[in-house]
Structure formats: C-alpha cells, structure tokens
Amino acid sequence: KFINIAEETGLIEPMGEWVLQQALKDLKKWHSLGHKLHVAVNVSSRQCKQNSQEPISKVISKALVANNLEPRYLKVEITESLLMDDSQETIDTLQSIRDLGVAIHMDDFGTGYSSLSYLKRFPIDVLKIDRSFISGALDDKSDASLVEAVVMIGHSLNLKLVGEGIETQQHFDYLKRLGCDYGQGYHMSKPLEAEQFIDFIKKNHGV
C-alpha cells in the first residue's frame, strides 16, 4: 500500500533517489573496509519513466560519481511491469543505464506478464526467479519444470540466474545442481543491520 501511494503521488522519485544514495554510501564504506561487494537497488517504473525528475541514468551517474564508485559494483533491479508497454522509450532508458556499466536485473521473473520477447528486446543481464516457484519446486513437478525451464532459457540467452527464496539446504542444493548462478534467501541470511552485516561478512569470508 505504501509503495502504491508513493507511486501515485510521485514521491517514489525522491524516495528512490535517497535509497540509491544511501545504498552507494554504505557500499563505499564497505569498500573502504576492504569488502569489495556489489549492491543491487530496486528502481520503480515511475523512476524509469521520469515524469518530472531528471533521467534515471543521470541520477545513477551522479550518485556513482558522488561516492567515487565504479559502475560495475551497482546493479539495478526492475520489475516486469516496467516492460509491459514494450516501448522504445523504455528500451532506451534501460540501455542508458547499461551504457554506464550498470547491470540490469529483472526481479521476480515469472509472476507478472512474463514474455520471452522481453528477454530478446530489452537490455537485461540477470533474471531473478521468483520465490513462489523455488518454494514449491521440491514437491511440485510443475514448479520444478518452470524453474528448470527458466534456468535453461536464461543460460541459452547468456543471462545469469538468481534463485530467490532459498530457505533450506535442499533448495540451495537443487538450484546449484540446475546451474543457477546466484542465490538469495533466509538460508544464507535474514536481513541484517549494517553492523551485523559486516560481522556476517567477516565470519563467512574471513576478512
């Protein structure tokens, strides 16, 4: 409800810019501590369509410069709803982000109006397989078939795959066997505050 109201009123644009700035500020701090991490930031359809503010690519570029970060460390996550109008304007907007050296991730793939044409027409680097399929894949053959198909299609198009909602070792092992490139979920970690996150990184990566 909160996000919907923010979209309708236009507040999502300054909010989204603040989130981007804060994420890159945190990333800069982590880099200064020796942790060369990457960060993914969700952007809304309204931010990308830019009804009143400056282009999203300029917002991203300025934030990267302000924090003295290389673009390769930032990933931008979009949802399928952004692609529904199938317009050249949307393609150009996403390409302008990609031209900065920032990768485009499609979040929750498979839950909206998924179309294989999106994967061909739009400049996308990574597909995130929605958790609703992952959670049922071990017990439901239909879900398992969908996950396997998405991984196969993604790799055939030279896209990377992220499995969302990994909550057990069984989920982790299953996706690893399929050749899924990355994983996300409570099995690795629940959301953490900044200080806890640094402790988590040190513990798991020996830095």
Short mmCIF file of C-alpha atoms in Angstrom, two decimals:
data_model
loop_
_atom_site.label_atom_id
_atom_site.label_comp_id
_atom_site.label_asym_id
_atom_site.label_seq_id
_atom_site.Cartn_x
_atom_site.Cartn_y
_atom_site.Cartn_z
CA LYS A 1 0.00 0.00 0.00
CA PHE A 2 2.81 2.37 0.94
CA ILE A 3 4.67 1.86 -2.35
CA ASN A 4 1.48 2.21 -4.40
CA ILE A 5 0.67 5.56 -2.77
CA ALA A 6 4.25 6.73 -3.26
CA GLU A 7 4.00 5.81 -6.96
CA GLU A 8 0.67 7.60 -7.39
CA THR A 9 1.82 10.81 -5.71
CA GLY A 10 5.24 10.92 -7.35
CA LEU A 11 7.03 10.66 -4.00
CA ILE A 12 8.65 7.45 -5.20
CA GLU A 13 11.12 9.51 -7.24
CA PRO A 14 12.81 11.45 -4.40
CA MET A 15 12.48 8.37 -2.17
CA GLY A 16 14.10 6.21 -4.80
CA GLU A 17 16.94 8.68 -5.23
CA TRP A 18 17.51 8.70 -1.45
CA VAL A 19 17.60 4.88 -1.38
CA LEU A 20 20.16 4.84 -4.20
CA GLN A 21 22.35 7.44 -2.48
CA GLN A 22 22.20 5.59 0.84
CA ALA A 23 22.98 2.24 -0.74
CA LEU A 24 26.04 3.64 -2.51
CA LYS A 25 27.15 5.48 0.61
CA ASP A 26 27.04 2.19 2.51
CA LEU A 27 28.81 0.40 -0.34
CA LYS A 28 31.58 3.00 -0.32
CA LYS A 29 32.06 2.41 3.40
CA TRP A 30 32.23 -1.37 2.92
CA HIS A 31 34.80 -0.94 0.15
CA SER A 32 36.90 1.26 2.43
CA LEU A 33 36.89 -1.61 4.94
CA GLY A 34 38.24 -3.94 2.27
CA HIS A 35 34.98 -5.67 1.34
CA LYS A 36 34.65 -5.30 -2.46
CA LEU A 37 30.94 -6.07 -2.51
CA HIS A 38 28.28 -5.37 -5.13
CA VAL A 39 24.86 -3.93 -4.31
CA ALA A 40 21.50 -4.24 -6.08
CA VAL A 41 18.97 -1.41 -5.82
CA ASN A 42 15.32 -1.63 -6.84
CA VAL A 43 14.00 1.19 -9.01
CA SER A 44 10.33 1.78 -9.76
CA SER A 45 8.61 2.11 -13.11
CA ARG A 46 7.90 5.75 -12.38
CA GLN A 47 11.56 6.48 -11.73
CA CYS A 48 12.46 4.98 -15.09
CA LYS A 49 9.70 6.76 -16.98
CA GLN A 50 10.70 10.05 -15.36
CA ASN A 51 7.51 12.07 -15.46
CA SER A 52 9.07 15.12 -13.84
CA GLN A 53 12.56 14.49 -12.50
CA GLU A 54 15.86 14.16 -14.35
CA PRO A 55 16.57 10.91 -16.27
CA ILE A 56 17.28 7.89 -14.09
CA SER A 57 20.62 7.32 -15.83
CA LYS A 58 21.75 10.81 -14.78
CA VAL A 59 20.57 10.20 -11.21
CA ILE A 60 22.59 6.97 -11.11
CA SER A 61 25.64 8.54 -12.73
CA LYS A 62 25.70 11.45 -10.27
CA ALA A 63 25.32 9.07 -7.31
CA LEU A 64 28.23 6.93 -8.52
CA VAL A 65 30.45 9.98 -9.02
CA ALA A 66 29.48 11.44 -5.63
CA ASN A 67 30.56 8.22 -3.93
CA ASN A 68 33.56 7.59 -6.22
CA LEU A 69 32.36 4.10 -7.13
CA GLU A 70 32.86 2.07 -10.30
CA PRO A 71 29.54 1.33 -12.07
CA ARG A 72 30.21 -2.41 -12.12
CA TYR A 73 29.57 -2.60 -8.39
CA LEU A 74 25.96 -1.41 -8.79
CA LYS A 75 23.04 -3.49 -10.10
CA VAL A 76 19.63 -2.01 -10.88
CA GLU A 77 16.58 -4.21 -10.28
CA ILE A 78 13.39 -3.64 -12.27
CA THR A 79 10.03 -5.45 -12.34
CA GLU A 80 8.17 -6.84 -15.33
CA SER A 81 5.54 -4.10 -15.07
CA LEU A 82 8.09 -1.64 -16.47
CA LEU A 83 8.35 -3.68 -19.65
CA MET A 84 4.63 -4.06 -20.29
CA ASP A 85 4.30 -1.01 -22.54
CA ASP A 86 7.04 -2.53 -24.72
CA SER A 87 8.07 0.96 -25.81
CA GLN A 88 11.24 2.22 -27.40
CA GLU A 89 11.41 4.80 -24.61
CA THR A 90 11.72 2.03 -22.01
CA ILE A 91 14.36 0.23 -24.07
CA ASP A 92 16.34 3.46 -24.42
CA THR A 93 16.08 4.19 -20.70
CA LEU A 94 17.36 0.76 -19.73
CA GLN A 95 20.11 0.93 -22.34
CA SER A 96 21.23 4.31 -20.97
CA ILE A 97 21.64 2.66 -17.54
CA ARG A 98 23.52 -0.23 -19.06
CA ASP A 99 25.76 2.14 -21.02
CA LEU A 100 27.01 3.47 -17.68
CA GLY A 101 28.34 -0.02 -16.94
CA VAL A 102 25.49 -0.87 -14.55
CA ALA A 103 23.84 -4.29 -14.97
CA ILE A 104 20.05 -4.67 -15.22
CA HIS A 105 18.32 -7.36 -13.12
CA MET A 106 14.69 -8.40 -13.67
CA ASP A 107 13.14 -9.07 -10.27
CA ASP A 108 10.51 -11.76 -9.54
CA PHE A 109 10.57 -13.16 -13.08
CA GLY A 110 7.55 -15.33 -13.82
CA THR A 111 4.97 -13.66 -11.61
CA GLY A 112 3.74 -10.90 -13.92
CA TYR A 113 3.08 -10.81 -17.63
CA SER A 114 6.21 -12.71 -18.49
CA SER A 115 7.06 -12.80 -22.15
CA LEU A 116 10.08 -14.35 -23.78
CA SER A 117 10.12 -11.38 -26.13
CA TYR A 118 11.18 -9.22 -23.17
CA LEU A 119 14.36 -11.23 -22.88
CA LYS A 120 15.15 -10.63 -26.53
CA ARG A 121 14.12 -6.98 -26.86
CA PHE A 122 15.20 -5.44 -23.58
CA PRO A 123 18.78 -5.00 -22.33
CA ILE A 124 18.62 -7.38 -19.35
CA ASP A 125 21.62 -9.10 -17.75
CA VAL A 126 20.12 -11.17 -14.91
CA LEU A 127 16.82 -12.94 -14.22
CA LYS A 128 15.67 -13.44 -10.64
CA ILE A 129 13.42 -16.49 -10.38
CA ASP A 130 10.52 -15.71 -8.07
CA ARG A 131 10.48 -17.38 -4.66
CA SER A 132 6.97 -18.77 -5.24
CA PHE A 133 8.42 -21.21 -7.78
CA ILE A 134 11.50 -22.03 -5.72
CA SER A 135 9.50 -22.83 -2.57
CA GLY A 136 7.35 -25.40 -4.40
CA ALA A 137 9.97 -26.85 -6.73
CA LEU A 138 10.95 -29.70 -4.42
CA ASP A 139 7.39 -31.01 -4.09
CA ASP A 140 5.55 -29.77 -7.17
CA LYS A 141 6.61 -31.05 -10.59
CA SER A 142 5.03 -28.07 -12.34
CA ASP A 143 7.03 -25.59 -10.27
CA ALA A 144 10.17 -27.66 -10.78
CA SER A 145 9.63 -27.71 -14.54
CA LEU A 146 9.17 -23.94 -14.60
CA VAL A 147 12.35 -23.32 -12.63
CA GLU A 148 14.32 -25.67 -14.86
CA ALA A 149 12.92 -24.04 -18.00
CA VAL A 150 13.78 -20.52 -16.81
CA VAL A 151 17.35 -21.57 -15.98
CA MET A 152 17.75 -23.25 -19.37
CA ILE A 153 16.28 -20.30 -21.30
CA GLY A 154 18.29 -17.78 -19.31
CA HIS A 155 21.57 -19.51 -19.94
CA SER A 156 20.79 -20.02 -23.62
CA LEU A 157 20.43 -16.22 -23.86
CA ASN A 158 23.66 -15.67 -21.88
CA LEU A 159 21.78 -14.33 -18.86
CA LYS A 160 22.71 -15.03 -15.27
CA LEU A 161 20.10 -16.52 -12.91
CA VAL A 162 19.32 -15.72 -9.27
CA GLY A 163 17.16 -18.11 -7.27
CA GLU A 164 15.05 -16.18 -4.74
CA GLY A 165 13.56 -17.51 -1.51
CA ILE A 166 16.20 -20.13 -0.70
CA GLU A 167 15.21 -21.17 2.80
CA THR A 168 16.71 -24.65 3.14
CA GLN A 169 19.84 -26.55 2.19
CA GLN A 170 17.63 -28.65 -0.11
CA HIS A 171 16.62 -25.53 -2.06
CA PHE A 172 20.26 -24.47 -2.26
CA ASP A 173 21.47 -27.89 -3.49
CA TYR A 174 18.63 -28.15 -6.02
CA LEU A 175 19.38 -24.79 -7.63
CA LYS A 176 23.09 -25.46 -7.61
CA ARG A 177 22.51 -28.74 -9.48
CA LEU A 178 20.47 -26.86 -12.09
CA GLY A 179 23.32 -24.45 -12.67
CA CYS A 180 21.67 -21.41 -11.11
CA ASP A 181 24.37 -18.76 -10.80
CA TYR A 182 23.35 -16.98 -7.58
CA GLY A 183 21.05 -17.47 -4.63
CA GLN A 184 19.12 -15.25 -2.24
CA GLY A 185 17.18 -16.17 0.87
CA TYR A 186 16.99 -16.83 4.57
CA HIS A 187 19.15 -19.96 4.23
CA MET A 188 22.11 -17.63 3.66
CA SER A 189 20.94 -14.85 5.95
CA LYS A 190 17.92 -12.91 7.09
CA PRO A 191 18.04 -9.11 6.64
CA LEU A 192 20.70 -7.58 8.86
CA GLU A 193 21.52 -4.16 10.23
CA ALA A 194 24.77 -2.63 8.95
CA GLU A 195 26.97 -3.61 11.90
CA GLN A 196 25.64 -7.17 11.92
CA PHE A 197 26.19 -7.37 8.19
CA ILE A 198 29.87 -6.51 8.49
CA ASP A 199 30.25 -9.20 11.19
CA PHE A 200 28.50 -11.66 8.86
CA ILE A 201 30.89 -10.84 6.02
CA LYS A 202 33.96 -11.21 8.23
CA LYS A 203 32.72 -14.52 9.60
CA ASN A 204 31.86 -16.05 6.24
CA HIS A 205 34.67 -14.67 4.12
CA GLY A 206 37.49 -14.48 6.60
CA VAL A 207 38.15 -10.77 6.02
#
